[in-house]
Amino acid sequence: MLEGDRQDVALTFERIQRDTRHGDVQVLAFEEVQNRDSRVVDAFVGRSQEGENLFGHIGEVTGFEAKRMEGERIFEIMRAIAIEEEARAAAA
């Protein structure tokens, strides 16, 4: 999730799209808000072998495509994953 001045967000998004470390970048939702979303957490939700083993086959088997989900639902899922990963890292 990117938040900020429209021009700053556009420039940052453009930089992300050009960065070879990112692939298949998609806009899930785009809307103007009056106040910062206090639910936003900064976290990296990346690939892990454990996650790949658990979920890697789902798209092929079911035809699931994240881009067909609403942005708010994707945000909820990613936030839950980030919180879970933070708790796992703190417990280690």
PDB file of C-alpha atoms in Angstrom:
ATOM      1  CA  MET A   1       0.000   0.000   0.000  1.00  0.00           C
ATOM      2  CA  LEU A   2       1.328   3.378  -0.943  1.00  0.00           C
ATOM      3  CA  GLU A   3       0.076   6.503   0.756  1.00  0.00           C
ATOM      4  CA  GLY A   4       0.988  10.130   0.257  1.00  0.00           C
ATOM      5  CA  ASP A   5       0.771  12.998  -2.164  1.00  0.00           C
ATOM      6  CA  ARG A   6      -0.598  11.827  -5.520  1.00  0.00           C
ATOM      7  CA  GLN A   7       2.557  12.859  -7.416  1.00  0.00           C
ATOM      8  CA  ASP A   8       4.864  11.197  -4.853  1.00  0.00           C
ATOM      9  CA  VAL A   9       2.814   7.986  -4.992  1.00  0.00           C
ATOM     10  CA  ALA A  10       2.890   7.999  -8.803  1.00  0.00           C
ATOM     11  CA  LEU A  11       6.675   8.463  -8.870  1.00  0.00           C
ATOM     12  CA  THR A  12       7.214   5.740  -6.271  1.00  0.00           C
ATOM     13  CA  PHE A  13       4.920   3.323  -8.084  1.00  0.00           C
ATOM     14  CA  GLU A  14       6.713   3.994 -11.354  1.00  0.00           C
ATOM     15  CA  ARG A  15      10.071   3.282  -9.676  1.00  0.00           C
ATOM     16  CA  ILE A  16       8.710   0.024  -8.235  1.00  0.00           C
ATOM     17  CA  GLN A  17       7.478  -1.078 -11.662  1.00  0.00           C
ATOM     18  CA  ARG A  18      10.922  -0.531 -13.186  1.00  0.00           C
ATOM     19  CA  ASP A  19      12.763  -2.315 -10.382  1.00  0.00           C
ATOM     20  CA  THR A  20      13.727  -5.813 -11.538  1.00  0.00           C
ATOM     21  CA  ARG A  21      13.274  -7.157  -7.995  1.00  0.00           C
ATOM     22  CA  HIS A  22       9.520  -6.716  -8.416  1.00  0.00           C
ATOM     23  CA  GLY A  23       7.432  -8.700 -10.860  1.00  0.00           C
ATOM     24  CA  ASP A  24       3.836  -8.630 -12.038  1.00  0.00           C
ATOM     25  CA  VAL A  25       3.074  -5.383 -10.172  1.00  0.00           C
ATOM     26  CA  GLN A  26      -0.652  -4.643 -10.214  1.00  0.00           C
ATOM     27  CA  VAL A  27      -2.893  -1.908  -8.870  1.00  0.00           C
ATOM     28  CA  LEU A  28      -5.584  -3.557  -6.748  1.00  0.00           C
ATOM     29  CA  ALA A  29      -7.259  -0.345  -5.635  1.00  0.00           C
ATOM     30  CA  PHE A  30      -6.655   3.355  -6.167  1.00  0.00           C
ATOM     31  CA  GLU A  31      -8.510   5.913  -4.128  1.00  0.00           C
ATOM     32  CA  GLU A  32      -7.996   9.225  -2.426  1.00  0.00           C
ATOM     33  CA  VAL A  33      -8.337   9.271   1.353  1.00  0.00           C
ATOM     34  CA  GLN A  34      -8.576  12.173   3.767  1.00  0.00           C
ATOM     35  CA  ASN A  35      -6.660  10.558   6.641  1.00  0.00           C
ATOM     36  CA  ARG A  36      -3.821   8.069   6.825  1.00  0.00           C
ATOM     37  CA  ASP A  37      -4.986   4.505   7.393  1.00  0.00           C
ATOM     38  CA  SER A  38      -3.829   3.596  10.911  1.00  0.00           C
ATOM     39  CA  ARG A  39      -4.058  -0.094   9.999  1.00  0.00           C
ATOM     40  CA  VAL A  40      -1.142   0.196   7.586  1.00  0.00           C
ATOM     41  CA  VAL A  41       1.903  -1.787   8.601  1.00  0.00           C
ATOM     42  CA  ASP A  42       5.242  -1.662   6.847  1.00  0.00           C
ATOM     43  CA  ALA A  43       6.369  -5.185   6.189  1.00  0.00           C
ATOM     44  CA  PHE A  44       7.778  -7.427   3.537  1.00  0.00           C
ATOM     45  CA  VAL A  45       5.611 -10.418   2.777  1.00  0.00           C
ATOM     46  CA  GLY A  46       7.865 -12.419   0.563  1.00  0.00           C
ATOM     47  CA  ARG A  47       8.223 -15.922  -0.666  1.00  0.00           C
ATOM     48  CA  SER A  48       9.372 -18.689   1.613  1.00  0.00           C
ATOM     49  CA  GLN A  49       9.862 -22.352   0.897  1.00  0.00           C
ATOM     50  CA  GLU A  50       7.280 -23.141   3.580  1.00  0.00           C
ATOM     51  CA  GLY A  51       4.724 -20.857   1.930  1.00  0.00           C
ATOM     52  CA  GLU A  52       5.529 -22.226  -1.503  1.00  0.00           C
ATOM     53  CA  ASN A  53       5.063 -25.784  -0.236  1.00  0.00           C
ATOM     54  CA  LEU A  54       1.732 -24.906   1.372  1.00  0.00           C
ATOM     55  CA  PHE A  55       0.216 -22.616  -1.243  1.00  0.00           C
ATOM     56  CA  GLY A  56       2.282 -22.774  -4.432  1.00  0.00           C
ATOM     57  CA  HIS A  57      -0.026 -25.185  -6.208  1.00  0.00           C
ATOM     58  CA  ILE A  58      -3.323 -23.442  -5.397  1.00  0.00           C
ATOM     59  CA  GLY A  59      -3.350 -21.130  -8.428  1.00  0.00           C
ATOM     60  CA  GLU A  60      -2.722 -23.979 -10.841  1.00  0.00           C
ATOM     61  CA  VAL A  61      -5.279 -26.289  -9.255  1.00  0.00           C
ATOM     62  CA  THR A  62      -8.058 -23.761  -8.644  1.00  0.00           C
ATOM     63  CA  GLY A  63      -7.438 -21.006 -11.165  1.00  0.00           C
ATOM     64  CA  PHE A  64      -7.171 -18.522  -8.276  1.00  0.00           C
ATOM     65  CA  GLU A  65      -5.944 -15.076  -9.324  1.00  0.00           C
ATOM     66  CA  ALA A  66      -5.219 -12.438  -6.672  1.00  0.00           C
ATOM     67  CA  LYS A  67      -5.893  -9.650  -9.176  1.00  0.00           C
ATOM     68  CA  ARG A  68      -9.571 -10.655  -9.182  1.00  0.00           C
ATOM     69  CA  MET A  69      -9.852  -9.897  -5.437  1.00  0.00           C
ATOM     70  CA  GLU A  70     -10.810  -6.497  -4.092  1.00  0.00           C
ATOM     71  CA  GLY A  71      -7.989  -4.350  -2.759  1.00  0.00           C
ATOM     72  CA  GLU A  72      -9.429  -4.181   0.755  1.00  0.00           C
ATOM     73  CA  ARG A  73      -9.494  -7.984   1.066  1.00  0.00           C
ATOM     74  CA  ILE A  74      -5.913  -8.264  -0.222  1.00  0.00           C
ATOM     75  CA  PHE A  75      -4.891  -5.640   2.345  1.00  0.00           C
ATOM     76  CA  GLU A  76      -6.542  -7.595   5.177  1.00  0.00           C
ATOM     77  CA  ILE A  77      -4.799 -10.815   4.131  1.00  0.00           C
ATOM     78  CA  MET A  78      -1.373  -9.183   3.763  1.00  0.00           C
ATOM     79  CA  ARG A  79      -1.723  -7.400   7.096  1.00  0.00           C
ATOM     80  CA  ALA A  80      -2.576 -10.690   8.816  1.00  0.00           C
ATOM     81  CA  ILE A  81       0.431 -12.385   7.191  1.00  0.00           C
ATOM     82  CA  ALA A  82       2.741  -9.535   8.230  1.00  0.00           C
ATOM     83  CA  ILE A  83       1.526  -9.680  11.834  1.00  0.00           C
ATOM     84  CA  GLU A  84       1.974 -13.459  11.885  1.00  0.00           C
ATOM     85  CA  GLU A  85       5.510 -13.176  10.467  1.00  0.00           C
ATOM     86  CA  GLU A  86       6.442 -10.497  13.039  1.00  0.00           C
ATOM     87  CA  ALA A  87       5.182 -12.722  15.854  1.00  0.00           C
ATOM     88  CA  ARG A  88       7.086 -15.705  14.443  1.00  0.00           C
ATOM     89  CA  ALA A  89      10.309 -13.661  14.191  1.00  0.00           C
ATOM     90  CA  ALA A  90       9.897 -12.337  17.750  1.00  0.00           C
ATOM     91  CA  ALA A  91       9.409 -15.870  19.092  1.00  0.00           C
ATOM     92  CA  ALA A  92      12.535 -17.198  17.360  1.00  0.00           C
TER      93      ALA A  92
END
